[in-house]
Coordinates of C-alpha atoms in Angstrom, one line a residue:
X498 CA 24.0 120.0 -0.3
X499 CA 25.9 117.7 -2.4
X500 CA 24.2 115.1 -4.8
X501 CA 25.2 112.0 -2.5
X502 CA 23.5 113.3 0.4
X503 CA 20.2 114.2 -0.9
X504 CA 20.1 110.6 -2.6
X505 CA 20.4 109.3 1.1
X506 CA 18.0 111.8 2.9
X507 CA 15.7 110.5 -0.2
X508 CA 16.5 106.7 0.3
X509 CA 15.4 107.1 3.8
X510 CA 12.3 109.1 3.4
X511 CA 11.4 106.4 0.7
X512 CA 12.1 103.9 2.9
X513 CA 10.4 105.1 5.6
X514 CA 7.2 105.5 3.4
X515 CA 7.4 102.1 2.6
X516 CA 7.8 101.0 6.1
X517 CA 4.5 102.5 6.9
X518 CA 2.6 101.8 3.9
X519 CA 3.6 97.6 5.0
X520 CA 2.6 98.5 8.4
X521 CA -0.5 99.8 7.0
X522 CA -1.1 97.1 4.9
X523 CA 0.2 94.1 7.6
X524 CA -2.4 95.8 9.8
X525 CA -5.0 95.3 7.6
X526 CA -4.0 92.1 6.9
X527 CA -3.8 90.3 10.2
X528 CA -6.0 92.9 12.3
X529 CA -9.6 91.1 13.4
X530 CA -12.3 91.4 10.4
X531 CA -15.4 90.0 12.4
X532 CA -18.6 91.3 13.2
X533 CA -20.5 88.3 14.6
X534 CA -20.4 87.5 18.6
X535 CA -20.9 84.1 18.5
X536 CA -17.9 82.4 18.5
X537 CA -17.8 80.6 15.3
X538 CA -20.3 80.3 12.1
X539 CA -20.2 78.0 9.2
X540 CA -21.0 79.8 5.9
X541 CA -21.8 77.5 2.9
X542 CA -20.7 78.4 -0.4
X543 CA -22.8 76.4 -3.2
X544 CA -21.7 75.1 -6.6
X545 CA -21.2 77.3 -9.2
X546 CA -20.4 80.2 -7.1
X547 CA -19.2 83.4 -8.4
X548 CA -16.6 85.5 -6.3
X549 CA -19.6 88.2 -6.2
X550 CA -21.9 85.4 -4.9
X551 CA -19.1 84.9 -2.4
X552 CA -18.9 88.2 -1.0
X553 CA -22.7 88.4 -0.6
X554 CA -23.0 85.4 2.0
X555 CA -20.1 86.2 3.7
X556 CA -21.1 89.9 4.0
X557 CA -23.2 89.5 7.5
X558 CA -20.0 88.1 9.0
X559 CA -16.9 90.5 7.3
X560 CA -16.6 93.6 9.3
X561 CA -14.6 95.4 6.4
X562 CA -15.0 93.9 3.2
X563 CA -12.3 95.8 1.2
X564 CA -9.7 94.7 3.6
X565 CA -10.8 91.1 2.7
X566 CA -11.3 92.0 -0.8
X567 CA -7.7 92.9 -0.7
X568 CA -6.0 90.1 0.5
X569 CA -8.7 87.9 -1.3
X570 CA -7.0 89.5 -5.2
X571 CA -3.8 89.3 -4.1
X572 CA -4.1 85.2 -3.1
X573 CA -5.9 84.7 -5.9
X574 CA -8.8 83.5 -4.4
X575 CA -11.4 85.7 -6.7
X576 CA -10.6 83.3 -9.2
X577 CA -10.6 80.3 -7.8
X578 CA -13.5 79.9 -5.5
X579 CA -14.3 76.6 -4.2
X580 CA -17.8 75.8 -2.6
X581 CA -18.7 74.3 0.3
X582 CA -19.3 74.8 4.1
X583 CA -16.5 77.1 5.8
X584 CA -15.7 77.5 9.0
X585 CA -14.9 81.0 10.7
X586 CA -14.2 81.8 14.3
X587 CA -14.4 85.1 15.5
X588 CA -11.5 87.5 15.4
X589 CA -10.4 86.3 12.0
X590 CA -8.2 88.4 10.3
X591 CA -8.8 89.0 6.6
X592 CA -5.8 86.2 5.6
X593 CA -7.2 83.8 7.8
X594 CA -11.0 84.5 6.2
X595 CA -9.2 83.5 2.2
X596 CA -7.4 80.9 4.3
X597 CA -10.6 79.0 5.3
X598 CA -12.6 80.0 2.4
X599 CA -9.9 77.3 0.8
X600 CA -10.8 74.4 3.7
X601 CA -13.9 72.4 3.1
X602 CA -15.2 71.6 6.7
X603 CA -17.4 68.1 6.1
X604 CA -20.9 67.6 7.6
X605 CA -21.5 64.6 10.1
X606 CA -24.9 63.8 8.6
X607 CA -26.6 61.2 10.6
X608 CA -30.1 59.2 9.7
X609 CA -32.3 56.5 11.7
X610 CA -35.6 55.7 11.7
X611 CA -36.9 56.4 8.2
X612 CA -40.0 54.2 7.0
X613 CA -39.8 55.3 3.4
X614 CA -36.8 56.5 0.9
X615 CA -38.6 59.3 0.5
X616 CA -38.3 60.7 3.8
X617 CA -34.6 59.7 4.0
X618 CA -34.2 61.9 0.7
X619 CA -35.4 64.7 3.0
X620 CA -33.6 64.2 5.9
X621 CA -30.3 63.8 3.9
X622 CA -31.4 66.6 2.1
X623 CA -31.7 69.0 5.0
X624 CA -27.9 67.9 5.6
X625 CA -26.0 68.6 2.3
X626 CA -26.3 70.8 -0.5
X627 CA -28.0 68.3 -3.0
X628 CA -31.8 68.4 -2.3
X629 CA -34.5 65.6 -1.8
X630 CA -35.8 65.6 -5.5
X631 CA -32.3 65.0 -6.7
X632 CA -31.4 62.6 -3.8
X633 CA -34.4 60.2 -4.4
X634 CA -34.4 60.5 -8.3
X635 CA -30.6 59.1 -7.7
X636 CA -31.9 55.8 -5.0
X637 CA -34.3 55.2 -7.7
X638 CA -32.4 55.5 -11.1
X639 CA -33.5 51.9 -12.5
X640 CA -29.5 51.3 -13.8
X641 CA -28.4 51.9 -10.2
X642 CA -31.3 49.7 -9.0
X643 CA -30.3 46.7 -11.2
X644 CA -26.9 46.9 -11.1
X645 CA -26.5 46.7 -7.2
X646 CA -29.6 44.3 -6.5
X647 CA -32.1 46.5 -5.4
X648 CA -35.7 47.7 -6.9
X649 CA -37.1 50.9 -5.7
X650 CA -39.3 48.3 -2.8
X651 CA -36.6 47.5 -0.9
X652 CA -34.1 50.1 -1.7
X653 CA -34.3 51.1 1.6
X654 CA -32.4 48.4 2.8
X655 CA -29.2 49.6 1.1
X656 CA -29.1 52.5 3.9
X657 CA -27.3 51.8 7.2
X658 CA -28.4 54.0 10.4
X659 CA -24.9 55.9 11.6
X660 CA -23.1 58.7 11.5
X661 CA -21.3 60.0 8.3
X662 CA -18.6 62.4 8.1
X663 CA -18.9 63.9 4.4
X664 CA -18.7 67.3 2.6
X665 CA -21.7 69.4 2.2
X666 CA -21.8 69.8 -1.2
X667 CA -21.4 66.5 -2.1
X668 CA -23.8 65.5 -5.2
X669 CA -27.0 63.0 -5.3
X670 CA -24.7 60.9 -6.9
X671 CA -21.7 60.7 -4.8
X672 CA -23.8 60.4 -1.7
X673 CA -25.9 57.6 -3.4
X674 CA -22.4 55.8 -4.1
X675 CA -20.7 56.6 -0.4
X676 CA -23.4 54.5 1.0
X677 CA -23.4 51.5 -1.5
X678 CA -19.8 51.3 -0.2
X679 CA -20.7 51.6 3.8
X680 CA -23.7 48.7 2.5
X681 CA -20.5 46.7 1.4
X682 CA -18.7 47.2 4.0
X683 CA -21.3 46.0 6.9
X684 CA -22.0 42.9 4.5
X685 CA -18.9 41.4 4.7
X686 CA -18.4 37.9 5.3
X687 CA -19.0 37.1 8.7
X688 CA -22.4 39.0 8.3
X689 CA -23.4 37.4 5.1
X690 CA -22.5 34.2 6.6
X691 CA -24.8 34.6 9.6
X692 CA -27.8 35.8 7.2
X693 CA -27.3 32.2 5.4
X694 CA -27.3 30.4 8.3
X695 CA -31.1 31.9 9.1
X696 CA -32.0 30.7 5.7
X697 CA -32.0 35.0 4.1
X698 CA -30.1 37.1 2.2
X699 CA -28.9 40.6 3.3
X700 CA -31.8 42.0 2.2
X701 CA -34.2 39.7 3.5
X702 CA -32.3 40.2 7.0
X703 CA -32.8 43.9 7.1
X704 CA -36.3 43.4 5.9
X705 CA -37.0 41.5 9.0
X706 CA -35.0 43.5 10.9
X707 CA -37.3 46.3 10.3
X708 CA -40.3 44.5 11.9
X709 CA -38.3 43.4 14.4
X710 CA -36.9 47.1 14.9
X711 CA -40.9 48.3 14.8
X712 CA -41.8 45.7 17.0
X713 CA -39.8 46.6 20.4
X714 CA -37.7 49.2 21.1
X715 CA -36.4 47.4 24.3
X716 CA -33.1 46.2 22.6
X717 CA -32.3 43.4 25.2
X718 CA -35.5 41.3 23.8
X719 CA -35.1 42.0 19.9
X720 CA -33.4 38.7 19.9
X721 CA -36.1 36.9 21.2
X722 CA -38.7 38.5 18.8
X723 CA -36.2 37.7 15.9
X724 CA -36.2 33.8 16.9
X725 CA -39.9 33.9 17.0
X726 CA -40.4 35.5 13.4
X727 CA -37.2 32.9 12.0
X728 CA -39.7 30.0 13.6
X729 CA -42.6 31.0 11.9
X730 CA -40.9 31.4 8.8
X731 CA -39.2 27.7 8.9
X732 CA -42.6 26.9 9.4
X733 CA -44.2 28.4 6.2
X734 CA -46.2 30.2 8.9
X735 CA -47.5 33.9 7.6
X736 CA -45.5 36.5 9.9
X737 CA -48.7 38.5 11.6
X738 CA -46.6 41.0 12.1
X739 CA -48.8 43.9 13.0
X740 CA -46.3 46.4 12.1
X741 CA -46.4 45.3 8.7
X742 CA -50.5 45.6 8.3
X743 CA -50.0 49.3 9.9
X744 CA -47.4 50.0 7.2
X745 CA -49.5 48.8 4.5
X746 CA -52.9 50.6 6.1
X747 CA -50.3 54.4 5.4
X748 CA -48.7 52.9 2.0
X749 CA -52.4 52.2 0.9
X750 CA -54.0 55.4 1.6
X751 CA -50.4 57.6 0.9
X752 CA -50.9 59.0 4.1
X753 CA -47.4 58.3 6.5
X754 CA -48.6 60.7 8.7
X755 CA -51.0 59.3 10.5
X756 CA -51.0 57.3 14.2
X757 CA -52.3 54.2 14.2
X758 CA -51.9 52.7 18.0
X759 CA -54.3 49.5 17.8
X760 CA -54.9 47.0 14.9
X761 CA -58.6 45.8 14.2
X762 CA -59.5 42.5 12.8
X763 CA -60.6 44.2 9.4
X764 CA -57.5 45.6 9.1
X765 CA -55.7 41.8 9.0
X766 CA -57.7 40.6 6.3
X767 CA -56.6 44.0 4.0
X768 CA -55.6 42.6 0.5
X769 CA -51.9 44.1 0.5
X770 CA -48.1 42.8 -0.4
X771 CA -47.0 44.4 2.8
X772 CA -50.2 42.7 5.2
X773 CA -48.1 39.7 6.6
X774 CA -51.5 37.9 7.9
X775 CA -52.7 37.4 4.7
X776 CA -49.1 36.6 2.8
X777 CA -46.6 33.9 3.9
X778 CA -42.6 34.8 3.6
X779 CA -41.5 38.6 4.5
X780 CA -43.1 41.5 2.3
X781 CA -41.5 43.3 -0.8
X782 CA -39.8 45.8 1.2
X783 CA -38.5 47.2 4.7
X784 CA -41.4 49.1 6.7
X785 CA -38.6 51.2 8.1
X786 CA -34.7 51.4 8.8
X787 CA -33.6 49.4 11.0
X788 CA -31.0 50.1 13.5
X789 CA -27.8 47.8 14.2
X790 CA -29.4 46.5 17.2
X791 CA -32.4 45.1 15.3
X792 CA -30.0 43.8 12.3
X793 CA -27.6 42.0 14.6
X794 CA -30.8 40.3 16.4
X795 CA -31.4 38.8 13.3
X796 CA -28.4 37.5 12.5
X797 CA -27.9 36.4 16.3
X798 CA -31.4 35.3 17.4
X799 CA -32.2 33.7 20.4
X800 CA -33.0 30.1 20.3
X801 CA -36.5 28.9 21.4
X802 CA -39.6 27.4 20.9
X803 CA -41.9 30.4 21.0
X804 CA -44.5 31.0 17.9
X805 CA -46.6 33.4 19.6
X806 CA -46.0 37.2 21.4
X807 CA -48.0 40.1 22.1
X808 CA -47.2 43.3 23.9
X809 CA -47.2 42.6 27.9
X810 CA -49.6 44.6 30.8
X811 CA -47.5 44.5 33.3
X812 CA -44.1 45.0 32.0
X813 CA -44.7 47.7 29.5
X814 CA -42.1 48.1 26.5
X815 CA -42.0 44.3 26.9
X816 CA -43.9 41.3 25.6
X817 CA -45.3 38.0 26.7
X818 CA -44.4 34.5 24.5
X819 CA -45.9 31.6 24.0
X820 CA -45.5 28.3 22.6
X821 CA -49.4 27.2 22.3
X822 CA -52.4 29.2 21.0
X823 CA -54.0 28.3 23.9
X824 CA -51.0 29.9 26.1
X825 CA -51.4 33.2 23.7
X826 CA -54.7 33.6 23.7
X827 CA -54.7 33.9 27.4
X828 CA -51.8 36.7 27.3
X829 CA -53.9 38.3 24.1
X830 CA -56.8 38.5 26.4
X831 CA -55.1 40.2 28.8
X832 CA -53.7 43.2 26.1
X833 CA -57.0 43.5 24.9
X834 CA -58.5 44.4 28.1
X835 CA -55.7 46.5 28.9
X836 CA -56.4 48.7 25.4
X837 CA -60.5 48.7 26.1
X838 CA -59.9 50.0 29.4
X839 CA -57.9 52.7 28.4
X840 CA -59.9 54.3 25.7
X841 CA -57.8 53.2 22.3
X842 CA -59.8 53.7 19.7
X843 CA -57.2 53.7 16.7

């Protein structure tokens, strides 16, 4: 056998092994490397993740982690690992694992009806990667505070109720500024406009919104409530918002846990900032988040002559207005023997 020929015979044999070893290796590749049955899981990578760290929480998904681990060292990925929350769907193959190991899949991280900035820390907390401790030190930092307006009392107010698209691991920080920019961005003109023309600021508006906000959830008669709460205010009248002496009955004893249905006349007389019967003007501070319903009431309040509400008997949800004492006194009397009747202690 000549020299020419066996270089052939071992150019083909060669080639041949190579053809199967990139069959081999294409089929490991791009063959499935799941193990979960639901069909997709997020996996969240934290900061300052090693590749090791890596390949521990993705471990309970990857049916064959040295196929992955592969294809991972030959993209480069075990040096260049990026955290945050990850999508994978099942039937992945081990290129499309490193592929979306590389795609940060944001959150939508929604909030509403929060009474304090501490419990908003822990509800954004149980969204993202940066925890409550972090995210309430950050509301609070006294430079933030003073250079945007705020004090940690009303600090609330600087929180709009929606839904956010943003990235998991996105700092204390970052989160804190995202939301001073969606604060700018519902103040703009028009709105700052119709908060003058009610005689308040931004923050005095979402202040009142939040009474307004505690005081009906029907959304058709916020308006209404609003006007009543802007007349007693022209007046120099003190609010007697009963919300407000419940907020400052929790804030007083630290306990926000607690149900308090019906308001007592010992309760109104309570020395506190927040009891509205015994201070005229709004208190130092939201008593919860309001939503965009209750903000807009404020800045659009109905027109009318009403100084007086309390909650109604025979529409429930509602309430009955007045003009007069007299008038109110009359639909009071009517709520009270409503409540006795039932049994409502507190």
């Amino acid at each position: 056998m000549n020299i020419k020929k066996i270089i052939t015979i071992a150019s083909v044999v060669l080639i041949s092994i190579l053809m199967i070893y990139g069959l081999i290796l294409l089929k490991q590749i791009f063959s499935a490397n799941t193990k979960f049955t639901d069909k997709e899981v997020y996996v969240y990578v934290p900061t300052d993740s090693k590749y090791e760290d890596v390949k521990k929480i993705i471990a309970p998904y990857v049916e064959n982690m040295d196929r992955f681990e592969m294809v991972a060292n030959k993209r480069g990925y075990s040096d260049n690992v990026i955290p945050g929350r990850f999508l994978f769907t099942k039937g992945m193959n081990s290129y499309e694992l490193v592929k979306t190991l590389r795609l940060n899949s944001p959150v939508k991280l929604a909030f509403n009806n929060q009474e304090r900035v501490e419990n908003l820390a822990g509800r954004v907390g149980s969204q993202i990667e940066a925890d409550s401790l972090s995210l309430l030190t950050s509301f609070k930092d006294s430079i933030f505070l003073k250079e945007n307006g705020f004090n940690e009392e009303n600090v609330l107010v600087l929180f709009i109720p929606n839904t956010y698209e943003i990235y998991w691991n996105t700092t204390a920080e970052k989160f804190r500024d995202k939301m001073i920019k969606e604060y700018r961005n519902f103040w703009n003109k028009e709105r700052v406009a119709k908060a003058q023309k009610q005689g308040l600021t931004p923050i005095e508006a979402t202040i009142l919104a939040s009474i307004v906000h505690k005081e009906s959830v029907k959304k058709d008669e916020r308006p209404r409530i609003a006007g009543v709460y802007l007349n007693r205010l022209r007046a120099q009248m003190p609010l007697q918002a009963d919300p407000t002496v419940i907020f400052a009955m929790k804030k007083k004893s630290n306990d926000f846990d607690q149900v308090i249905k019906r308001v007592f006349y010992n309760d109104l007389t309570m020395s506190h900032p927040y009891n509205t019967y015994m201070n005229v003007g709004l208190p130092p501070g939201p008593i919860a988040m309001p939503d965009i319903t209750a903000l807009e009431a404020v800045l659009d309040p109905e027109k009318n002559n009403f100084i007086y509400f309390c909650a109604s008997v025979e529409r429930f949800g509602y309430h009955e207005f007045a003009a007069t004492l007299e008038e109110h006194n009359k639909n009071a009397k009517k709520y009270s023997d409503w409540i006795n009747s039932q049994g409502v202690k507190r």
